[in-house]
Amino acid sequence: MPAIISPSAQHKEVLKYQFKNVEKIPTKIWEDSRDASRHIAQSIALAMRQKQQDGEMIVLGLATGSSPVKVYEELVRLHREEKLSFQNVITFNLDEYYPMMPEAQQSYVRFMREHLFDHVDIKPGNIHIPDGTVPMEEVKAYCEAYEKKIDSVGGIDIQLLGIGRTGHIGFNEPGSWENSLTRLVRLDNITRRDALKDFQKEEDVPYRAITMGIASIMKARTVYLLAWGNHKAPVVKKAVEDEISSGVPATYLQKHPNVRVILDKAAAEDLTRVKSPWLVGMCHWDDQLICQAVVWLSQTVGKPILKLTDEDYAEHGLSDLTLEHASAYSINIQVFNRLQHTITGWPGGKPNADDTYRPERAKPARKRIIIFSPHPDDDVISMGGTFLRLVEQGHDVHVAYQTSGNIAVHDHDALRFLEFMDEFYKRQGLDSEENLKRFHKIEKFIKGKQADEADIPEAREIKGLIRRGEARAGARFCGLDDKHIHFLDMPFYETGRRRKSNLSEADIQIIMDLLAKIKPHQVYAAGDLADPHDTHRVCLDAIIESFKRLQNEDWMKDCWMWLYRGAWHEWAIHEIEMAVPISPQELLKKRRAIFMHQSQKDRPPFPGEDEREFWQRAEDRNRATAHIYRELGLAEYEAMEAFARWRI
Ligand code: F6R
């Protein structure tokens, strides 16, 4: 039995106090970025209304990027549905790339118009965004004037901030001074790489930006710093828990008298109170937390679980955990067994076997299964070994590619396929004037394409078809026939740009239709809780919403969903509920399935910060999981794919 220790009121006080010792900025963790954003928007709206009643203006400091998007969405909704007026609002944006034309796709002027200003009744004269077109020799004077303008309207009442992976706020990169004001800055390489999501090529990302300084931000009366997704977790921990230093400019906020850090669960992942809560206070011990603590202890002292002693527990602040047990050994056994039971070579359940301690049900022996793959290659990258096993073990496996993935194909690849078609048509005598005209139009477009230009629909179609062919090849390689391969082309993805639309009814309907048609016993989906605007997250939202809507269907009662993580991040050991071992041969086969995705080999467009190819990332990750199991004292496998079960 796990030791359940409920924190008394007194303990809760201790907990709060000790968080404060570790966390140097008041920090609130929300289940979900959406609720958090709504809450912030409502606080802003309240302040706007109060000022309106007093006949005063309110000054908002605004950020761009993915973090504030949902706040703006809610403000727009409040304007439309609840008559929130922006007539008394003055805004100052934090920053703008330099140089940057206001009408360019990547400009923050355009961003703010698309997300907020075009949808509310703000007076255009009250909007201020640093101007990316000011001639170099005038930038200094321009920045001074920007700063004076903020002061002249009484300073900023509420400042919204995101945080970059470098720890920047605004574009105040590491090394920025505490007394810095609005100025021209050079962007950090990591920031430029992150910005690649909005540009085609690295060379297109500007090297500089105009940004409000640290001192300009610190003058704001209230500051909200927002961060969503586990890619932000390491820098959030530094900002909240580390000493103040110019190396992580967000740490300067620790000196602000009225600042709040607002996080979703994923961004809070590395905070001490989440990662090792026993270090900051009494815990409510449940099975999962016990597992987390024991794995942590085992890794901290460098011993397998079954060798941990009472002294190890006591010396590492875990004597609480041993209180209700005769000795540490029974906890060791409990956690060891739990981990042992996650391992199965039968991801679809082992027929005719006792399944009491197995992750999956034995019955029905042959399951109907849908593997949802957000992009056309996530299935093989993230769960290729399990995919192969499910097919080999005789299940009725379907794969559903949720989006076309067309954005991630190089122009030169699209051209190659276009020329192939062109020549083939000519050789086959199919080169009608109409066809040739069409080919030429696309060819002319691709050859003359500008850096920030979105693809015309025909070019997107070719790119989508290239990825379709690759996905089909990968799924066939894993043993599926064409009737079991589904292309969903979810509409939210089809913007032709990195930035996608919001999830719509049409998207959800597509998923519901497939679920209702197949009536699966098992569903696999990408469970990334990263950036809320990531394709993976939206794809998962669509599946979860479909599950909720279909929950009363009979077949749904027998349907389990397993979540795999994308190419970048693995589940923490205590979160894993099914670990599927992969033999050396299977790993090689998985690699070959990933190789079917030729357009993604070497260096795809928008590669992100990781230099490794997808097959390398997948193998490193699967080997790392097996290694951790081994270090904890479990069996040694070549590699492992990990899953967590989602419950409604
Ligand atoms: C944007 C800005 C930046 C971003 C930060 C986080 O105006 O000043 O500091 O807030 O780079 O960006 P996202 O929110 O896209 O992760």
XYZ file of C-alpha atoms and ligand atoms in Angstrom:
664
model
C 0.000 0.000 0.000
C 1.295 3.467 -0.788
C 1.803 5.809 2.126
C -0.858 8.497 1.847
C -0.017 11.530 3.873
C -2.528 14.346 3.493
C -1.030 17.742 4.135
C -2.658 19.369 7.151
C -3.473 23.074 7.087
C -0.242 23.690 8.925
C 1.713 21.682 6.386
C 0.130 23.608 3.560
C 1.483 26.782 5.126
C 4.924 25.199 5.277
C 4.554 24.233 1.653
C 3.649 27.754 0.616
C 6.488 29.216 2.622
C 9.009 26.776 1.221
C 7.921 27.370 -2.366
C 8.628 30.985 -1.670
C 12.125 30.118 -0.560
C 12.794 28.284 -3.791
C 10.629 30.327 -6.153
C 11.649 33.928 -6.278
C 8.696 35.121 -8.358
C 5.036 34.427 -7.521
C 4.155 31.637 -9.905
C 0.837 30.076 -10.778
C 0.520 26.773 -12.603
C -2.596 26.110 -14.669
C -3.771 22.799 -16.018
C -4.033 24.292 -19.457
C -2.797 27.374 -21.326
C -6.298 28.173 -22.517
C -7.805 28.620 -19.074
C -4.754 30.559 -17.961
C -4.974 32.898 -20.969
C -8.672 33.458 -20.434
C -8.032 34.356 -16.831
C -5.362 36.908 -17.770
C -7.548 38.432 -20.481
C -10.314 38.803 -17.946
C -8.014 40.550 -15.480
C -6.966 42.942 -18.251
C -10.607 43.517 -19.194
C -11.480 44.273 -15.585
C -8.698 46.852 -15.374
C -9.866 48.390 -18.683
C -13.425 48.686 -17.416
C -12.365 50.178 -14.112
C -10.338 52.838 -15.902
C -13.289 53.500 -18.209
C -15.517 54.138 -15.220
C -12.973 56.622 -13.901
C -12.738 58.251 -17.328
C -9.051 57.320 -17.626
C -6.856 55.755 -20.270
C -5.134 52.408 -19.660
C -1.698 51.641 -21.092
C -0.973 48.048 -22.116
C 2.489 46.691 -22.952
C 2.056 43.923 -25.501
C 4.110 40.982 -26.711
C 3.972 38.917 -29.877
C 4.867 35.247 -30.397
C 2.809 32.221 -29.469
C 2.509 32.925 -25.738
C -0.048 35.781 -25.740
C -2.139 34.556 -28.691
C -4.924 33.061 -26.617
C -5.060 36.138 -24.391
C -5.697 38.225 -27.509
C -8.278 35.727 -28.697
C -10.194 36.094 -25.452
C -9.926 39.897 -25.539
C -11.398 39.853 -29.043
C -14.203 37.599 -27.821
C -14.889 39.923 -24.903
C -15.050 42.845 -27.328
C -17.435 41.027 -29.679
C -19.647 39.276 -27.203
C -19.411 41.312 -24.045
C -18.974 44.813 -25.480
C -15.503 45.351 -24.047
C -14.394 48.668 -25.520
C -10.795 49.499 -26.425
C -11.500 53.214 -26.865
C -9.554 54.054 -23.714
C -6.621 51.758 -24.487
C -3.112 52.852 -25.464
C -0.680 50.089 -26.419
C 3.082 49.786 -26.705
C 4.567 46.689 -28.234
C 7.765 45.327 -26.833
C 9.685 44.864 -30.023
C 10.018 44.498 -33.780
C 12.592 42.864 -36.020
C 15.024 45.237 -37.701
C 14.860 45.804 -40.557
C 11.239 44.830 -41.168
C 8.520 46.207 -43.441
C 5.199 46.542 -41.610
C 3.335 44.591 -44.289
C 5.797 41.637 -44.320
C 4.406 38.292 -43.164
C 6.732 38.181 -40.177
C 6.302 41.756 -38.988
C 4.929 42.300 -35.517
C 2.706 45.035 -36.953
C 1.010 42.411 -39.041
C 0.910 39.959 -36.131
C -0.811 42.477 -33.865
C -3.303 43.433 -36.540
C -4.173 39.811 -37.263
C -4.482 38.767 -33.642
C -5.935 41.868 -32.009
C -6.052 45.317 -33.513
C -8.134 44.532 -36.618
C -10.827 42.955 -34.454
C -11.355 45.575 -31.742
C -12.244 49.276 -31.622
C -8.843 50.609 -30.596
C -7.973 54.033 -32.036
C -5.128 53.572 -34.550
C -3.345 56.613 -33.092
C -3.108 54.838 -29.732
C -1.123 51.899 -31.127
C 2.663 51.966 -30.855
C 4.940 49.305 -32.308
C 8.680 49.868 -32.826
C 9.234 50.801 -36.456
C 11.456 48.382 -38.356
C 11.857 50.796 -41.279
C 13.621 53.684 -39.503
C 16.977 54.411 -41.201
C 19.927 53.162 -39.177
C 21.242 56.660 -38.414
C 17.886 57.623 -36.889
C 17.325 54.499 -34.782
C 18.899 55.893 -31.626
C 16.739 59.021 -31.595
C 13.703 56.932 -32.531
C 14.244 54.622 -29.534
C 14.631 57.556 -27.155
C 11.398 59.025 -28.453
C 9.623 55.637 -27.991
C 10.737 55.543 -24.383
C 9.650 59.165 -23.795
C 6.294 58.457 -25.352
C 5.671 55.639 -22.839
C 6.558 57.983 -19.983
C 4.448 60.813 -21.395
C 1.239 58.737 -21.192
C 1.977 57.815 -17.584
C 3.863 54.531 -18.068
C 2.593 51.013 -18.695
C -0.184 49.688 -16.448
C -0.065 46.044 -17.503
C 2.834 44.427 -19.362
C 2.503 41.036 -21.053
C 5.698 39.072 -21.612
C 6.722 35.792 -23.163
C 10.089 34.238 -22.444
C 12.564 33.016 -25.038
C 14.623 29.865 -24.619
C 17.617 32.132 -24.009
C 15.786 33.706 -21.081
C 15.078 36.882 -23.049
C 12.126 39.107 -22.284
C 11.303 41.398 -25.166
C 14.440 40.914 -27.218
C 16.706 41.562 -24.242
C 19.091 38.708 -24.843
C 21.628 37.300 -22.338
C 24.080 40.021 -21.398
C 21.437 42.766 -21.347
C 21.861 45.329 -18.602
C 19.314 45.939 -15.919
C 19.219 49.650 -16.781
C 18.776 49.104 -20.530
C 16.093 51.136 -22.328
C 14.531 50.867 -25.788
C 17.340 50.226 -28.259
C 18.617 48.299 -31.251
C 19.911 44.828 -30.288
C 21.487 41.817 -31.916
C 19.449 38.612 -31.712
C 20.925 35.545 -30.092
C 21.532 32.565 -32.388
C 19.046 30.430 -30.463
C 16.395 33.133 -30.846
C 17.091 33.302 -34.573
C 16.737 29.551 -34.844
C 13.447 29.651 -32.944
C 12.256 32.447 -35.244
C 12.851 30.110 -38.199
C 9.319 28.825 -37.693
C 8.091 32.042 -39.315
C 10.733 32.320 -42.019
C 11.696 30.012 -44.844
C 15.454 29.922 -44.356
C 17.918 30.818 -41.648
C 19.383 33.584 -43.834
C 15.976 35.295 -43.955
C 15.765 35.768 -40.178
C 16.879 39.307 -39.268
C 19.982 39.645 -37.108
C 18.659 42.607 -35.176
C 15.585 43.990 -33.492
C 14.387 47.110 -31.731
C 13.277 46.228 -28.217
C 12.103 47.918 -25.075
C 14.824 47.488 -22.445
C 14.848 45.717 -19.092
C 14.398 49.057 -17.310
C 11.490 49.966 -19.602
C 9.777 46.669 -18.699
C 10.519 47.014 -14.985
C 8.736 50.391 -14.950
C 5.409 48.717 -15.753
C 3.061 48.605 -12.770
C 1.943 45.001 -13.289
C 3.784 42.338 -15.266
C 2.544 38.939 -16.443
C 5.100 36.529 -17.862
C 3.437 33.691 -19.754
C 5.019 30.383 -20.751
C 3.432 27.284 -22.210
C 4.901 23.946 -23.198
C 7.741 21.758 -21.989
C 10.278 23.379 -24.316
C 10.048 26.389 -21.968
C 10.439 24.356 -18.759
C 14.248 24.666 -18.348
C 14.349 28.437 -18.842
C 11.274 28.961 -16.643
C 13.030 27.150 -13.812
C 16.052 29.420 -14.227
C 13.915 32.567 -14.302
C 11.927 31.590 -11.216
C 14.476 29.768 -9.059
C 17.993 30.884 -10.021
C 19.914 33.914 -8.787
C 19.466 37.157 -10.705
C 21.961 37.408 -13.543
C 22.303 39.098 -16.899
C 22.833 35.591 -18.346
C 19.087 34.975 -17.942
C 17.495 38.426 -18.328
C 14.081 37.194 -17.122
C 15.624 36.781 -13.638
C 15.609 40.589 -13.336
C 11.846 40.260 -12.864
C 12.562 38.838 -9.402
C 13.049 42.466 -8.342
C 9.674 43.613 -9.672
C 7.130 44.366 -6.919
C 4.095 43.170 -8.864
C 4.933 40.365 -11.269
C 3.258 36.993 -11.831
C 4.608 34.045 -13.788
C 1.747 32.135 -15.382
C 2.477 28.595 -16.576
C 0.740 25.558 -17.915
C 1.705 22.200 -16.428
C 4.207 21.437 -19.171
C 6.155 24.679 -18.710
C 6.239 24.079 -14.944
C 7.723 20.615 -15.373
C 11.243 21.525 -14.176
C 10.260 23.603 -11.136
C 11.445 21.972 -7.930
C 7.895 21.779 -6.569
C 6.912 19.683 -9.609
C 10.096 17.749 -10.324
C 11.055 16.868 -6.761
C 8.327 18.250 -4.491
C 9.655 16.316 -1.467
C 12.545 18.796 -1.431
C 10.238 21.740 -0.770
C 7.675 20.363 1.652
C 5.353 17.585 2.716
C 3.796 15.603 -0.085
C 0.539 13.855 -0.718
C 2.043 10.528 -1.690
C 0.218 8.544 -4.346
C 1.586 5.683 -6.441
C 2.820 7.942 -9.192
C 4.582 10.363 -6.870
C 6.204 7.482 -4.996
C 7.460 6.124 -8.296
C 8.749 9.586 -9.278
C 10.589 9.920 -5.960
C 12.138 6.461 -6.062
C 13.303 6.868 -9.660
C 14.773 10.249 -8.701
C 16.506 8.725 -5.676
C 17.881 5.865 -7.700
C 19.254 8.273 -10.293
C 20.571 10.697 -7.677
C 22.543 8.102 -5.721
C 23.399 6.079 -8.832
C 22.042 2.738 -7.570
C 19.421 0.387 -9.000
C 16.068 0.579 -7.208
C 16.401 -2.735 -5.382
C 19.663 -1.624 -3.814
C 18.300 1.570 -2.227
C 18.575 1.571 1.566
C 16.771 3.311 4.429
C 19.799 5.581 4.708
C 19.523 6.599 1.057
C 15.904 7.627 1.663
C 16.721 9.470 4.882
C 19.762 11.290 3.514
C 17.824 12.581 0.519
C 14.824 14.043 2.268
C 12.588 11.011 1.679
C 12.231 9.647 5.204
C 8.563 10.725 5.027
C 8.044 8.079 2.437
C 9.383 5.281 4.608
C 7.250 6.227 7.647
C 4.444 3.798 6.902
C 6.669 0.967 5.713
C 8.697 -1.454 7.777
C 11.685 -0.686 5.597
C 12.650 0.979 2.371
C 12.801 -2.419 0.767
C 9.034 -2.786 0.483
C 8.857 0.565 -1.335
C 11.688 -0.556 -3.590
C 9.766 -3.703 -4.477
C 6.527 -1.793 -5.007
C 8.127 0.625 -7.486
C 10.246 -2.046 -9.141
C 7.131 -4.140 -9.815
C 5.255 -1.143 -11.124
C 8.007 -0.444 -13.655
C 8.392 -4.122 -14.459
C 4.679 -4.293 -15.312
C 4.980 -1.472 -17.833
C 7.222 -3.621 -20.051
C 5.436 -5.645 -22.702
C 6.308 -7.078 -26.069
C 2.531 -7.292 -26.711
C 1.350 -3.705 -27.120
C -2.037 -4.910 -28.367
C -2.411 -7.261 -25.364
C -1.163 -10.847 -25.069
C -3.818 -13.326 -26.215
C -4.838 -15.970 -23.667
C -2.570 -14.543 -20.988
C -3.450 -13.311 -17.516
C -3.564 -9.566 -18.024
C -3.883 -8.471 -14.384
C -0.447 -6.869 -14.431
C -0.140 -6.184 -18.136
C -0.601 -2.690 -19.577
C -3.131 -3.901 -22.183
C -6.161 -6.205 -22.085
C -5.804 -9.688 -23.488
C -9.261 -9.508 -25.083
C -10.214 -9.169 -27.804
C -7.142 -10.976 -29.018
C -7.370 -9.241 -32.373
C -7.988 -5.559 -31.845
C -9.063 -2.822 -34.224
C -6.453 -0.112 -33.870
C -5.985 3.414 -35.199
C -2.570 5.022 -35.102
C -3.026 8.781 -35.459
C 0.015 10.511 -36.899
C -0.080 14.347 -36.832
C 2.473 14.658 -39.651
C 3.008 11.942 -42.236
C 6.080 10.540 -40.468
C 5.287 10.694 -36.739
C 3.903 7.156 -36.764
C 7.201 5.566 -37.730
C 9.451 8.060 -35.941
C 7.693 7.867 -32.609
C 6.274 4.359 -32.549
C 7.665 2.519 -35.577
C 8.726 -0.481 -33.467
C 5.298 -0.790 -31.860
C 3.592 -0.272 -35.231
C 5.566 -3.194 -36.697
C 4.717 -5.414 -33.719
C 1.012 -4.617 -33.797
C 0.817 -5.628 -37.449
C 2.959 -8.751 -36.947
C 0.802 -9.781 -34.002
C -2.218 -9.841 -36.284
C -4.188 -6.780 -35.216
C -6.404 -4.857 -37.596
C -4.204 -1.755 -37.728
C -5.213 1.487 -39.449
C -3.012 4.534 -39.721
C -4.475 8.023 -40.071
C -2.273 10.902 -41.216
C -3.897 13.931 -39.703
C -2.291 16.715 -41.739
C -0.774 16.924 -45.180
C 2.615 18.071 -43.844
C 3.003 20.077 -47.068
C 4.805 22.998 -45.444
C 7.878 20.882 -44.717
C 8.853 20.063 -48.301
C 11.608 21.968 -50.074
C 10.758 23.940 -53.201
C 13.461 22.096 -55.129
C 11.763 18.781 -54.329
C 8.411 20.114 -55.520
C 10.104 21.301 -58.728
C 11.679 17.897 -59.282
C 8.283 16.180 -59.083
C 6.672 18.830 -61.297
C 9.327 18.333 -63.956
C 8.872 14.587 -63.665
C 5.158 14.960 -64.360
C 5.802 17.405 -67.164
C 8.192 15.054 -68.947
C 6.029 12.025 -68.332
C 3.002 13.814 -69.791
C 5.011 14.851 -72.845
C 6.291 11.312 -73.424
C 2.805 9.898 -73.040
C 1.336 12.465 -75.413
C -0.745 13.992 -72.642
C 0.798 17.451 -73.039
C -2.386 19.309 -73.866
C -2.142 23.083 -73.933
C -4.141 23.257 -70.731
C -1.802 20.901 -68.875
C 1.307 22.686 -70.113
C -0.115 26.034 -69.052
C -0.767 24.662 -65.606
C 2.730 23.200 -65.298
C 4.290 26.479 -66.403
C 2.303 28.477 -63.923
C 3.517 26.336 -61.027
C 7.075 26.190 -62.345
C 7.202 29.957 -62.744
C 5.891 30.434 -59.234
C 8.364 28.079 -57.588
C 11.344 29.422 -59.489
C 10.499 33.036 -58.700
C 9.319 32.482 -55.124
C 10.226 35.233 -52.626
C 11.660 34.483 -49.189
C 8.473 35.156 -47.237
C 5.982 34.142 -49.897
C 3.329 31.537 -49.137
C 2.900 28.713 -51.657
C 0.119 28.876 -54.225
C -2.422 26.035 -53.747
C -0.986 23.980 -56.636
C 2.516 24.040 -55.124
C 1.085 23.052 -51.766
C -0.731 20.213 -53.409
C 2.433 18.836 -54.981
C 4.226 19.043 -51.643
C 1.344 17.338 -49.872
C 1.342 14.566 -52.477
C 5.067 14.029 -52.034
C 4.491 13.445 -48.342
C 1.477 11.266 -49.034
C 3.603 8.982 -51.195
C 6.227 8.737 -48.492
C 3.671 8.011 -45.767
C 2.098 5.321 -47.908
C 5.527 3.764 -48.484
C 6.251 3.826 -44.743
C 2.914 2.284 -43.790
C 3.193 -0.375 -46.504
C 6.668 -1.157 -45.260
C 5.126 -1.754 -41.829
C 2.737 -4.224 -43.446
C -0.461 -2.261 -44.117
C -2.510 -2.427 -47.299
C -3.946 0.736 -48.836
C -7.403 0.247 -47.321
C -5.854 0.719 -43.909
C -4.118 3.995 -44.757
C -6.138 7.184 -44.264
C -5.228 10.735 -45.214
C -7.277 13.213 -43.228
C -5.834 16.549 -44.467
C -7.223 18.418 -41.474
C -8.156 21.945 -42.620
C -6.600 23.839 -39.682
C -3.169 22.987 -41.115
C -3.790 24.344 -44.603
C -2.653 27.949 -44.203
C 0.411 27.502 -46.388
C 2.418 28.947 -43.502
C 4.027 27.779 -40.319
C 1.357 29.499 -38.290
C -1.796 27.398 -38.391
C -5.472 28.201 -37.922
C -7.385 27.242 -34.835
C -9.088 23.902 -34.534
C -12.482 24.012 -36.250
C -15.632 21.920 -36.240
C -14.614 20.535 -39.632
C -11.381 19.179 -38.139
C -13.178 17.504 -35.255
C -15.811 16.025 -37.551
C -13.131 14.339 -39.666
C -11.687 12.606 -36.616
C -15.101 11.640 -35.286
C -16.086 10.134 -38.635
C -13.010 7.924 -38.728
C -13.437 6.797 -35.119
C -17.098 6.003 -35.714
C -16.245 4.064 -38.875
C -13.493 1.893 -37.384
C -14.761 1.666 -33.793
C -11.268 0.962 -32.509
C -10.317 -0.880 -29.323
C -7.036 0.932 -29.239
C -6.004 4.376 -30.399
C -2.470 5.732 -30.493
C -1.953 9.475 -30.665
C 0.849 12.013 -30.322
C 0.582 13.305 -26.779
C 2.769 16.354 -27.018
C 1.797 19.071 -24.659
C 4.306 21.459 -26.115
C 3.611 24.858 -27.646
C -0.159 25.367 -27.882
C 0.209 26.303 -31.542
C 2.076 23.207 -32.453
C 0.432 20.937 -34.941
C 0.777 18.004 -32.551
C -1.125 19.748 -29.834
C -3.980 20.774 -32.128
C -4.143 17.242 -33.560
C -4.410 15.830 -30.040
C -7.066 18.380 -29.081
C -9.165 17.197 -32.028
C -8.914 13.570 -30.887
C -9.670 14.374 -27.257
C -12.671 16.458 -28.238
C -13.895 13.609 -30.456
C -13.490 11.137 -27.595
C -15.530 13.371 -25.327
C -18.303 13.739 -27.867
C -18.402 10.009 -28.608
C -18.011 8.788 -25.040
C -21.544 7.424 -24.786
C -21.209 5.159 -27.798
C -21.108 1.496 -26.817
C -17.854 0.711 -28.613
C -16.224 3.726 -26.999
C -16.484 2.091 -23.575
C -14.007 -0.484 -24.819
C -11.634 1.977 -26.456
C -8.284 2.830 -24.836
C -6.015 5.611 -25.950
C -2.221 5.446 -25.680
C -0.141 8.577 -26.096
C 3.319 8.632 -27.577
C 5.518 11.686 -27.526
C 6.856 13.428 -30.638
C 10.408 13.465 -31.912
C 11.776 15.792 -29.266
C 10.733 14.695 -25.851
C 10.029 11.438 -24.017
C 7.691 10.723 -21.129
C 9.274 10.883 -17.691
C 9.815 7.362 -16.330
C 7.089 7.662 -13.699
C 4.594 8.675 -16.409
C 5.238 5.636 -18.602
C 2.483 3.022 -18.468
C 3.596 0.875 -21.380
C 7.185 0.348 -22.515
C 7.575 -1.703 -25.670
C 11.047 -3.239 -26.087
C 12.668 -3.058 -29.513
C 15.290 -5.579 -30.556
C 18.367 -4.509 -32.567
C 16.775 -5.948 -35.739
C 13.503 -4.175 -35.109
C 15.333 -0.917 -34.543
C 16.990 -1.314 -37.919
C 13.629 -2.008 -39.514
C 12.152 1.051 -37.851
C 15.031 3.087 -39.282
C 14.190 1.829 -42.765
C 10.549 2.820 -42.285
C 11.705 6.340 -41.357
C 13.962 6.384 -44.444
C 10.828 6.148 -46.605
C 10.313 9.814 -45.755
C 12.897 11.043 -48.217
C 11.774 14.670 -48.276
C 12.523 14.841 -44.543
C 16.000 13.390 -44.777
C 19.204 15.340 -44.227
C 17.757 18.748 -43.621
C 14.043 19.457 -44.000
C 12.734 23.035 -44.085
C 12.100 24.433 -40.576
C 14.414 21.869 -38.958
C 14.259 23.370 -35.447
C 17.258 23.520 -33.175
C 18.205 19.834 -33.307
C 20.956 19.018 -35.799
C 20.243 15.273 -35.824
C 18.105 13.601 -38.468
C 14.759 12.179 -37.365
C 15.922 8.545 -37.355
C 18.862 9.516 -35.179
C 16.684 11.390 -32.723
C 14.279 8.460 -32.559
C 17.022 5.908 -31.958
C 18.807 8.044 -29.386
C 15.572 8.534 -27.539
C 14.482 4.882 -27.620
C 17.943 3.752 -26.552
C 17.968 6.300 -23.741
C 14.683 4.940 -22.342
C 16.034 1.394 -22.390
C 19.208 2.631 -20.724
C 17.285 4.297 -17.900
C 15.273 1.102 -17.283
C 18.531 -0.790 -17.176
C 20.117 1.661 -14.724
C 17.071 1.342 -12.482
C 17.822 -2.364 -12.339
C 15.342 -3.741 -14.866
C 16.160 -5.901 -17.873
C 18.509 -4.568 -20.518
C 16.961 -3.990 -23.944
C 18.391 -2.400 -27.071
C 15.685 0.262 -27.161
C 12.163 0.997 -25.944
C 9.148 2.988 -27.093
C 7.119 4.524 -24.297
C 3.432 5.315 -23.909
C 1.142 6.839 -21.313
C -2.539 5.999 -21.203
C -5.038 8.819 -21.597
C -8.260 8.492 -19.623
C -11.330 10.575 -20.204
C 7.827 38.937 -28.579
C 8.937 38.937 -27.637
C 9.654 37.696 -27.257
C 8.733 36.495 -27.087
C 9.539 35.245 -26.698
C 8.663 34.024 -26.591
O 7.253 40.208 -28.693
O 9.291 39.966 -27.165
O 10.350 37.928 -26.061
O 7.789 36.784 -26.101
O 10.516 35.010 -27.669
O 8.109 33.726 -27.819
P 6.924 32.623 -27.953
O 5.790 33.180 -27.176
O 6.620 32.563 -29.417
O 7.467 31.376 -27.382
